[in-house]
């Protein structure tokens, strides 16, 4: 590369600040740059553009697949290099952490409009993970946008003062303080927006600084900002603005005051880009795209999962998605502890009428959680690394009176513990608790070294002496403050601790809050995030029902992100596709008002594998399914064209069985009511429609899969297989007759009726081969399961099935979808059919809370 090229390429990059790429190239030609140099510059820019577009992470969907104007930082930049320097001082490694942040923030900026365009109104959405560094990402986006000429930066920082103040402090530290001459501030650490008399002082041509404004999503505050911007309208036509909406699903969508005010602010900015950031984008993805609203019509971006992040799937596990090998989907870490249903009324009022005068009881599970918190805090002091703070979260209710009622019993527990440190019985109990917990989650799995009880015991007096019980809610004066030295605190709270705000050094959570929607549930998981130096120590006490909900939610999250990735590769846009969100029988996706424009999305069984993993374990229910299975085997033997016996493998295959034999079985077999995907009526309806409309699924192969080493189980005279073993997930449940085995069907079993060697085929390879050999034939597999099914010693999160009778599991494999394939309803999505309908604007209604 010649010096001449380097110089001209720098000139070209400078021209990009003022012109689109094509115009910048023309300017080079006008300057008399040699044709071969211009061509080299074109190629370099195209390569840079392609690199940004093809970043493995984050994935994006882009309106019109437009070329980007931004291909990364330049040498003359000031704001982004300052952030890099701060992160290095904080111990961030260049590879991979800073490089990944650079790439992901560059990707977002590349989706914005060029700040020199005469007018634009961009709407985008960035989907991250809870407690995963979204603030650092949008701060980096702001820095890079500022380096390229964006002038006004409005950050909508949640609805609480604590989060607004925290966000202001971060932005001042990372943007303003490194380059104080480049920034003007409309807000401060202790004050939200207060109008000034002279907008020209900020937006006039003589002021070259960037303007920072960090405000709560509060109607009073936003109304003041909107009026002030209206007064500044003469200056705003030359003011490219970036609006960052942190926690973009909270208060932004379908609210009568906040939503119209955000739209009003945007309408006063001729050149504006709105970018929402959230880890729970369900409401944002269901906005009516045809309305004058904040549907992310221009782009949706998935941020990459950071290395070392504790997310929903890592902690709770998830279920396999279509195309995945269930055996490769992890159960999650053994960090979840069960709170029995009988304990819940002791820590949370059962009705609103019970709130007044409520006195919580320190149950055995709550006491164990608190004592483990003290132990883990002491162990972290022995290790002397990582976050200096140590926090425990107690979240049982949204009611502040309930929070306050915990102060006396928790402080009494603390006082008794401090007085018992010389009591041999008390110390023995703590030792047993520590040994039990550290055995269940070995430190070595996280590259840490176990701290012996004898090493941490000397630290306990200091831990107990410094521990505080803090009520952090909207009515309390005593809040968590991490700015004045290391904190050891048991924080009891509700909504103020449930979104955005970081609980520093969170080690233990006790969570039994009643929740009704995906986004609420996900955002209350303050235990998500990074646990550097103590990744083996976090624990969560919650009910088994809540743990199952989080496992379902992990599946929803993964599927949602996969949808975005798939549609990107198909060159779709947010206006031509709608991300599907899997539903749950007991949870709403989001608040009802936020789903009012959503539609039920169609999802076909074509090409999918359905399996039972929830079961009842009571005798009557199981006997009914055994009878249904035996009737199916008898009918299959009578109607099959051919029967294959592989008794040495514990397998039988009945080929070309009429579809009515399968639908008769589905009518008799009982699926668990917690399994919406295993709806017998939907499956039967799908089969019948496909038989009628596509002349497909008329014939089925019915297989029996057993374990040759298992106890023999008779399904018909002369047809017997060994019982399979399927242990349940190791959680107790409000329903003593409920079991979740998580995975029934292996990848190999989906090929049980295929000829040839299928052992090395991938999941996709099996489905492709089925499409080739059996394009119209379905497969039903029966699994007789041993009622005891003790887990293997390596399965730490498993327990014996302990059913009252042997269990019959069912797997169904459907041939690939065809034109006109019938559908089943399992998802909701945004309604894209109304895009040409012009809706009325939101009317400005009376606001809610005070500033």
XYZ file of N, CA and C in Angstrom, residues 28 41 149 187 286 357 362 444 483 544 553 705 709 740 844:
45
model
N -13.229 12.893 -4.977
C -11.834 12.489 -5.194
C -11.433 12.691 -6.649
N -9.472 2.670 -3.613
C -10.275 3.214 -2.501
C -11.674 2.634 -2.528
N -20.594 13.307 13.878
C -21.363 14.525 13.637
C -22.748 14.584 14.238
N -28.742 17.856 31.740
C -29.146 17.209 32.991
C -27.908 16.930 33.829
N -44.325 -6.324 18.995
C -45.760 -6.499 18.747
C -46.472 -5.182 18.463
N -50.713 -5.318 58.291
C -50.392 -6.125 59.457
C -49.639 -7.400 59.140
N -39.471 -16.235 59.086
C -38.187 -16.705 58.553
C -38.267 -18.227 58.428
N -14.004 -25.872 40.730
C -13.063 -26.149 39.652
C -13.716 -26.037 38.273
N -21.186 3.723 46.306
C -20.145 4.700 46.000
C -19.257 5.030 47.192
N -40.678 -23.975 42.353
C -40.414 -24.807 41.179
C -41.213 -24.333 39.969
N -38.967 -19.580 29.321
C -38.567 -18.275 28.817
C -37.218 -18.340 28.112
N -39.670 -48.061 20.745
C -38.248 -47.975 21.108
C -38.106 -48.317 22.584
N -31.615 -53.579 27.815
C -31.171 -53.960 29.162
C -32.246 -53.712 30.220
N -41.152 -33.580 34.869
C -40.585 -33.022 33.641
C -39.290 -33.782 33.359
N -52.954 13.026 23.079
C -52.194 13.294 24.299
C -53.131 13.288 25.492
